[in-house]
Tab-separated table of C-alpha atoms in Angstrom:
chain	number	residue	atom	x	y	z
A	1	GLN	CA	0.004	0.117	-0.405
A	2	ALA	CA	2.760	2.351	0.587
A	3	SER	CA	4.431	1.391	-2.496
A	4	SER	CA	1.214	2.318	-4.365
A	5	VAL	CA	0.614	5.231	-2.763
A	6	SER	CA	4.122	6.893	-3.276
A	7	ALA	CA	4.052	5.855	-6.985
A	8	GLY	CA	0.171	7.686	-7.490
A	9	SER	CA	1.799	10.627	-5.919
A	10	THR	CA	5.041	10.461	-7.968
A	11	ALA	CA	2.850	10.529	-11.167
A	12	CYS	CA	0.558	13.378	-10.024
A	13	SER	CA	3.748	15.551	-9.165
A	14	PRO	CA	4.633	18.415	-11.955
A	15	ALA	CA	7.827	17.673	-13.698
A	16	PRO	CA	10.949	18.957	-12.734
A	17	ARG	CA	11.853	22.258	-13.976
A	18	PRO	CA	15.577	22.084	-16.272
A	19	ILE	CA	17.908	23.629	-15.022
A	20	GLY	CA	19.221	26.938	-16.988
A	21	PRO	CA	17.281	30.162	-17.823
A	22	ALA	CA	13.702	30.124	-18.966
A	23	ALA	CA	13.273	30.013	-22.710
A	24	PRO	CA	12.250	33.569	-23.756
A	25	GLY	CA	8.780	34.347	-24.623
A	26	SER	CA	7.354	31.402	-21.876
A	27	ALA	CA	5.391	31.801	-18.793
A	28	GLU	CA	8.263	31.066	-16.847
A	29	ALA	CA	10.630	33.869	-18.472
A	30	ASP	CA	7.830	35.942	-18.096
A	31	GLN	CA	7.228	35.263	-14.189
A	32	GLU	CA	11.090	35.171	-13.235
A	33	GLN	CA	10.974	39.099	-15.492
A	34	GLN	CA	8.230	39.990	-13.022
A	35	GLN	CA	9.870	38.703	-9.576
A	36	THR	CA	13.513	40.073	-10.591
A	37	PRO	CA	13.933	43.080	-8.858
A	38	MET	CA	14.443	46.529	-11.230
A	39	GLU	CA	16.620	49.222	-9.643
A	40	HIS	CA	15.510	52.533	-10.540
A	41	ARG	CA	18.132	55.622	-10.241
A	42	TRP	CA	17.117	59.401	-10.384
A	43	GLY	CA	19.029	62.078	-10.305
A	44	PRO	CA	18.514	66.051	-9.932
A	45	PHE	CA	20.993	66.854	-12.123
A	46	ALA	CA	21.410	66.973	-15.840
A	47	ASP	CA	24.116	67.931	-18.424
A	48	ASN	CA	22.536	69.568	-21.021
A	49	GLY	CA	26.074	70.231	-23.191
A	50	GLY	CA	27.424	73.167	-24.923
A	51	THR	CA	30.616	74.686	-25.103
A	52	CYS	CA	31.564	78.573	-24.230
A	53	LEU	CA	35.104	80.533	-23.934
A	54	ALA	CA	35.718	84.361	-23.237
A	55	VAL	CA	39.093	85.721	-23.958
A	56	SER	CA	40.340	89.305	-22.164
A	57	GLY	CA	41.938	92.026	-24.119
A	58	GLU	CA	43.569	95.404	-23.442
A	59	ASP	CA	40.168	97.435	-23.558
A	60	TYR	CA	37.698	94.692	-24.387
A	61	VAL	CA	36.126	91.073	-23.828
A	62	VAL	CA	35.479	88.630	-26.329
A	63	LEU	CA	32.746	85.362	-25.597
A	64	ALA	CA	31.379	83.003	-27.731
A	65	ALA	CA	29.108	80.302	-27.144
A	66	ASP	CA	27.070	77.723	-29.376
A	67	THR	CA	23.251	77.471	-28.738
A	68	ARG	CA	22.610	73.644	-28.893
A	69	LEU	CA	20.479	72.352	-25.948
A	70	SER	CA	20.546	68.279	-25.636
A	71	THR	CA	20.458	65.504	-23.636
A	72	GLY	CA	22.806	62.626	-24.496
A	73	TYR	CA	21.830	61.593	-28.179
A	74	ARG	CA	18.554	63.896	-28.074
A	75	ILE	CA	19.006	67.289	-29.295
A	76	HIS	CA	15.924	69.393	-27.671
A	77	THR	CA	16.368	72.464	-29.403
A	78	ARG	CA	19.134	74.351	-31.859
A	79	ASP	CA	18.564	77.878	-30.575
A	80	SER	CA	19.046	78.026	-27.011
A	81	SER	CA	21.515	80.772	-25.923
A	82	LYS	CA	23.832	80.236	-22.914
A	83	VAL	CA	24.911	83.990	-22.372
A	84	THR	CA	22.994	86.758	-20.551
A	85	GLN	CA	23.770	90.361	-20.304
A	86	LEU	CA	23.602	91.419	-16.906
A	87	THR	CA	25.027	95.296	-17.236
A	88	ASP	CA	26.080	97.475	-20.030
A	89	LYS	CA	29.587	96.119	-19.411
A	90	CYS	CA	29.300	92.610	-17.866
A	91	ILE	CA	27.838	89.238	-19.533
A	92	ILE	CA	27.635	86.024	-18.583
A	93	ALA	CA	27.507	82.132	-20.045
A	94	SER	CA	26.520	78.958	-18.203
A	95	CYS	CA	27.162	75.439	-19.306
A	96	GLY	CA	25.878	72.598	-17.648
A	97	MET	CA	22.147	72.275	-16.429
A	98	LYS	CA	19.967	74.563	-18.503
A	99	ALA	CA	17.366	75.098	-15.642
A	100	ASP	CA	19.656	75.717	-12.963
A	101	ALA	CA	21.139	78.383	-15.491
A	102	LEU	CA	18.078	79.772	-16.140
A	103	THR	CA	17.283	80.423	-12.227
A	104	LEU	CA	21.047	81.397	-11.779
A	105	HIS	CA	20.877	84.179	-13.856
A	106	LYS	CA	17.337	85.062	-12.831
A	107	ASN	CA	18.653	85.541	-9.097
A	108	LEU	CA	21.756	87.427	-10.371
A	109	LYS	CA	19.785	89.954	-12.423
A	110	ALA	CA	17.083	90.447	-9.437
A	111	ARG	CA	20.148	91.206	-7.067
A	112	ILE	CA	21.579	93.350	-9.445
A	113	VAL	CA	18.555	95.670	-9.778
A	114	MET	CA	18.586	95.645	-5.998
A	115	TYR	CA	21.817	97.051	-5.977
A	116	GLU	CA	21.109	99.622	-8.977
A	117	HIS	CA	17.755	100.999	-6.705
A	118	LYS	CA	20.251	101.094	-3.325
A	119	HIS	CA	23.509	102.704	-4.982
A	120	ARG	CA	21.634	104.519	-7.861
A	121	ARG	CA	24.474	102.791	-10.151
A	122	GLN	CA	25.076	99.599	-12.104
A	123	PRO	CA	27.501	97.411	-10.123
A	124	SER	CA	30.941	96.682	-11.499
A	125	VAL	CA	32.460	93.603	-12.984
A	126	THR	CA	34.386	92.994	-9.888
A	127	ALA	CA	31.233	93.051	-7.657
A	128	ILE	CA	29.372	91.457	-9.671
A	129	ALA	CA	32.084	88.294	-9.919
A	130	GLN	CA	32.183	88.442	-5.791
A	131	MET	CA	28.448	88.348	-6.128
A	132	LEU	CA	28.395	85.439	-8.438
A	133	SER	CA	30.927	83.590	-5.878
A	134	THR	CA	28.704	84.056	-2.951
A	135	THR	CA	25.846	83.107	-4.540
A	136	LEU	CA	27.155	79.743	-5.493
A	137	TYR	CA	28.602	79.022	-2.244
A	138	TYR	CA	25.442	79.513	-0.575
A	139	LYS	CA	24.204	76.568	-2.518
A	140	ARG	CA	26.708	74.157	-2.140
A	141	PHE	CA	24.895	71.637	-0.492
A	142	PHE	CA	22.705	71.311	-3.591
A	143	PRO	CA	24.233	73.131	-5.822
A	144	TYR	CA	23.715	74.756	-9.225
A	145	TYR	CA	24.867	72.532	-11.562
A	146	THR	CA	26.185	75.294	-14.038
A	147	PHE	CA	29.914	76.054	-14.832
A	148	ASN	CA	29.824	79.940	-15.288
A	149	VAL	CA	32.214	82.436	-17.176
A	150	LEU	CA	31.867	85.999	-16.238
A	151	ALA	CA	33.028	88.661	-18.835
A	152	GLY	CA	33.247	92.321	-19.096
A	153	VAL	CA	35.357	95.571	-18.754
A	154	ASP	CA	36.370	96.830	-15.143
A	155	ASP	CA	35.957	100.205	-13.980
A	156	GLU	CA	39.819	100.490	-14.875
A	157	GLY	CA	38.359	100.162	-18.704
A	158	LYS	CA	40.294	96.876	-19.007
A	159	GLY	CA	38.902	93.515	-19.970
A	160	ALA	CA	38.141	91.089	-17.421
A	161	VAL	CA	37.210	87.263	-17.498
A	162	TYR	CA	36.489	85.145	-14.378
A	163	HIS	CA	36.019	81.044	-14.430
A	164	TYR	CA	34.183	79.531	-11.943
A	165	ASP	CA	33.236	76.284	-10.653
A	166	ALA	CA	29.811	74.603	-9.054
A	167	ILE	CA	29.865	75.822	-5.708
A	168	GLY	CA	31.886	79.422	-6.542
A	169	SER	CA	35.632	79.155	-6.399
A	170	PHE	CA	36.370	81.382	-8.971
A	171	GLU	CA	39.797	83.182	-10.533
A	172	ARG	CA	40.483	86.148	-12.852
A	173	CYS	CA	41.997	84.838	-15.986
A	174	PRO	CA	43.141	86.083	-19.431
A	175	TYR	CA	41.117	83.456	-21.019
A	176	THR	CA	39.260	80.438	-20.059
A	177	THR	CA	36.132	77.876	-21.369
A	178	SER	CA	33.866	75.723	-20.093
A	179	GLY	CA	31.409	73.101	-20.931
A	180	SER	CA	31.495	69.881	-22.642
A	181	GLY	CA	33.970	70.903	-25.497
A	182	SER	CA	36.187	72.757	-22.971
A	183	SER	CA	39.397	70.194	-23.282
A	184	LEU	CA	39.077	70.737	-27.047
A	185	VAL	CA	39.409	74.529	-26.831
A	186	MET	CA	42.244	74.875	-24.284
A	187	SER	CA	44.722	73.574	-25.983
A	188	VAL	CA	44.035	75.848	-28.985
A	189	LEU	CA	43.788	78.808	-26.543
A	190	ASP	CA	46.854	77.982	-25.150
A	191	ALA	CA	48.952	77.805	-28.448
A	192	GLN	CA	47.260	81.158	-30.003
A	193	LEU	CA	47.336	83.277	-26.955
A	194	MET	CA	49.786	81.848	-24.139
A	195	LYS	CA	51.997	80.991	-26.712
A	196	GLY	CA	53.791	78.911	-23.961
A	197	ASN	CA	55.896	76.576	-26.491
A	198	GLN	CA	56.712	78.979	-29.240
A	199	THR	CA	60.273	79.829	-29.447
A	200	ILE	CA	59.688	82.714	-32.457
A	201	ALA	CA	58.005	86.070	-31.053
A	202	THR	CA	54.508	86.660	-32.975
A	203	PRO	CA	52.706	89.755	-32.176
A	204	ALA	CA	49.777	89.791	-30.056
A	205	MET	CA	46.649	88.940	-32.017
A	206	SER	CA	43.854	91.990	-32.496
A	207	LYS	CA	40.262	91.991	-31.617
A	208	GLN	CA	39.336	90.724	-34.973
A	209	GLU	CA	41.744	88.187	-35.007
A	210	ILE	CA	40.453	86.829	-31.866
A	211	VAL	CA	36.735	87.171	-33.168
A	212	GLU	CA	37.960	84.984	-35.796
A	213	MET	CA	39.631	82.359	-33.971
A	214	SER	CA	36.730	82.046	-31.844
A	215	LYS	CA	34.692	80.941	-34.582
A	216	ASP	CA	37.143	78.523	-35.623
A	217	VAL	CA	37.310	77.013	-32.284
A	218	LEU	CA	33.543	76.362	-31.918
A	219	SER	CA	33.641	75.295	-35.500
A	220	SER	CA	36.423	72.624	-35.044
A	221	VAL	CA	34.773	71.576	-31.610
A	222	GLY	CA	31.368	70.942	-33.314
A	223	GLU	CA	32.834	68.488	-35.644
A	224	ARG	CA	33.894	65.954	-32.476
A	225	ASP	CA	31.523	66.970	-29.648
A	226	ILE	CA	28.277	65.960	-30.298
A	227	HIS	CA	26.926	68.165	-27.573
A	228	THR	CA	28.340	71.626	-29.538
A	229	GLY	CA	26.989	72.912	-33.047
A	230	ASP	CA	23.684	74.496	-34.437
A	231	ALA	CA	24.706	77.858	-34.122
A	232	GLY	CA	27.443	80.079	-32.523
A	233	GLU	CA	27.225	83.790	-30.569
A	234	ILE	CA	29.719	86.004	-30.614
A	235	PHE	CA	29.618	88.748	-27.640
A	236	ILE	CA	32.076	91.684	-27.758
A	237	VAL	CA	32.158	94.156	-24.475
A	238	ASP	CA	34.026	97.141	-24.844
A	239	GLY	CA	33.664	100.707	-23.584
A	240	GLY	CA	30.529	101.354	-25.683
A	241	GLY	CA	28.622	98.156	-24.225
A	242	VAL	CA	27.981	95.166	-25.718
A	243	THR	CA	27.729	94.062	-29.576
A	244	LYS	CA	26.330	90.703	-30.514
A	245	ALA	CA	26.790	88.285	-33.999
A	246	ARG	CA	25.946	84.749	-34.985
A	247	PHE	CA	27.238	82.537	-36.934
A	248	GLU	CA	26.015	79.116	-38.252
A	249	LEU	CA	27.633	75.533	-36.734
A	250	LYS	CA	27.203	71.933	-37.907
A	251	LEU	CA	23.730	71.414	-37.427
A	252	ASP	CA	23.742	67.156	-37.282
A	253	TRP	CA	21.002	66.388	-39.059
A	254	PHE	CA	19.480	62.735	-38.730
A	255	GLY	CA	18.860	60.928	-41.858
A	256	ARG	CA	20.533	61.341	-45.126
A	257	ASP	CA	21.997	64.723	-45.556
A	258	ASP	CA	21.842	64.658	-49.394
A	259	ALA	CA	18.047	64.614	-48.794
A	260	ILE	CA	17.744	67.500	-46.295
A	261	PRO	CA	18.062	71.104	-47.390
A	262	THR	CA	19.465	73.229	-44.898
A	263	PRO	CA	17.097	75.920	-43.240
A	264	ALA	CA	17.500	79.369	-43.557
A	265	TRP	CA	18.600	80.189	-39.890
A	266	GLY	CA	19.206	83.680	-40.812
A	267	ALA	CA	22.241	85.902	-40.188
A	268	SER	CA	21.582	86.523	-36.569
A	269	ARG	CA	18.686	85.773	-34.054
A	270	GLY	CA	16.822	88.877	-34.808
A	271	SER	CA	17.163	89.065	-38.502
A	272	GLY	CA	13.195	87.206	-39.224
A	273	PRO	CA	10.505	86.337	-37.540
A	274	ARG	CA	10.575	83.496	-35.801
A	275	ARG	CA	7.702	81.712	-37.471
A	276	ALA	CA	9.612	82.433	-40.919
A	277	ARG	CA	12.775	80.089	-39.571
A	278	ARG	CA	9.954	77.861	-37.959
A	279	GLY	CA	8.381	77.428	-41.032
A	280	ALA	CA	12.059	76.654	-43.006
A	281	TYR	CA	12.441	74.057	-39.963
A	282	THR	CA	9.443	72.368	-40.733
A	283	SER	CA	9.892	72.438	-44.434
A	284	ALA	CA	13.428	70.666	-43.984
A	285	LEU	CA	12.099	67.924	-42.065
A	286	GLY	CA	8.900	67.531	-44.324
A	287	ALA	CA	11.239	67.225	-47.274
A	288	GLY	CA	13.505	64.581	-45.171
A	289	ARG	CA	10.542	62.375	-44.680
A	290	ALA	CA	9.156	62.704	-48.090
A	291	ALA	CA	12.926	61.581	-49.378
A	292	ARG	CA	12.997	58.719	-47.024
A	293	ARG	CA	9.717	57.569	-47.667
A	294	ALA	CA	10.315	57.497	-51.618
A	295	ALA	CA	13.700	55.374	-50.829
A	296	ALA	CA	11.721	52.767	-48.959
A	297	CYS	CA	8.811	52.600	-51.674
A	298	ILE	CA	6.459	52.887	-49.022
A	299	ASP	CA	2.978	54.856	-49.824
A	300	ASP	CA	0.990	57.347	-47.551
A	301	THR	CA	-1.012	54.519	-46.549
A	302	GLY	CA	1.844	52.476	-45.434
A	303	GLY	CA	1.725	49.792	-47.590
A	304	MET	CA	4.704	48.664	-49.701
A	305	ARG	CA	4.140	49.373	-53.884
A	306	GLY	CA	4.136	47.095	-56.402
A	307	MET	CA	2.793	44.619	-53.723
A	308	GLN	CA	-0.916	44.902	-54.428
A	309	ARG	CA	-2.422	41.317	-55.548
A	310	LYS	CA	-3.021	41.098	-59.173
A	311	LYS	CA	-6.461	40.671	-59.832
C-alpha cells in the first residue's frame, strides 16, 4: 500500500524544471521577469552640454558660445542661448544644466536690480564676480549644476574674465573655457594666446583676429563634440557696450544629409520672424521624410508599392 501511494504521488507531481534560464517568451520567463527586482535611479541634475569661451583684451572682452541644448543623443532645441547680459559692461555664459542656469541668471539680475535701486548705479564687474561666487557657495550643499564664465570691462577700462566651478571657486584669468568641449578649446587658446611653446616671437592678436579664432575654435569643436553645434554667438564687450553677432555651426541632421536641405536660420537671432524660421525648419523636416519614404517605396497608407495582388 505504501508503494502504491508513493507511485501515485509521483505520477501526480509536476515534471521538474530544467536547469538553466527559461526560454524567452515562455510563462516561466515572464514570471522570472516580474519577480526579478529592478533598480531605478533618479538624479536631480542633468548635463545639457554646450561650449563657451572668453578672451580678455586690453580694453575689451570676446565671449563665444554655441546654442545647442541636448541630453545624450537627443537634441531638444537648436536655438538656446547660453549667454545673458547682466549690465551694460558685463555678461555671463553658463554651461551644464539649463534649468539651473536660467534660475541662476534670474537671481543675479534680481540682485543687480536691488543694487541699482540702493546705490543709483550699476555694479562693477568685480562686484558681480564676488556676488556670483557667494551665490554659488550659498547653494553648495545642493548646488547649481552650472559652470560659469563671467566677462566684462572693469572700472579701469580693462577686459576681465572670471572662471567658476559649481560651488563658487573662481579666478580672474586672461582667457578661459567651459562646457562639454572645453578640453578641445583650451589647447588651442594656450597655443594661440599664451604661446608657451613657441620660440619665435609673434605679435599679439587683434580684436578681429580673436573673434575669427573663436569662430574657428567653436566650428572645430562642433566636429568632435556631439553636444556642441547648430549656431554660435559672439559677444564683444568694450567701452561702448555689448555687441552681438551670430554664425552657423554644424547642424547634425538625422537621416540622409543630401536629402534634407539646410534651413534658413538667418544671419542673427533677430534677422527674421520666428515663424519664418520655424516654417523653414518644418519644411526641411517634411522634405527629409518625403525623401526617405520614396527611398523605401512606401506609399501614404503604409503599404509597399508593387505588392498589390493582381486581379
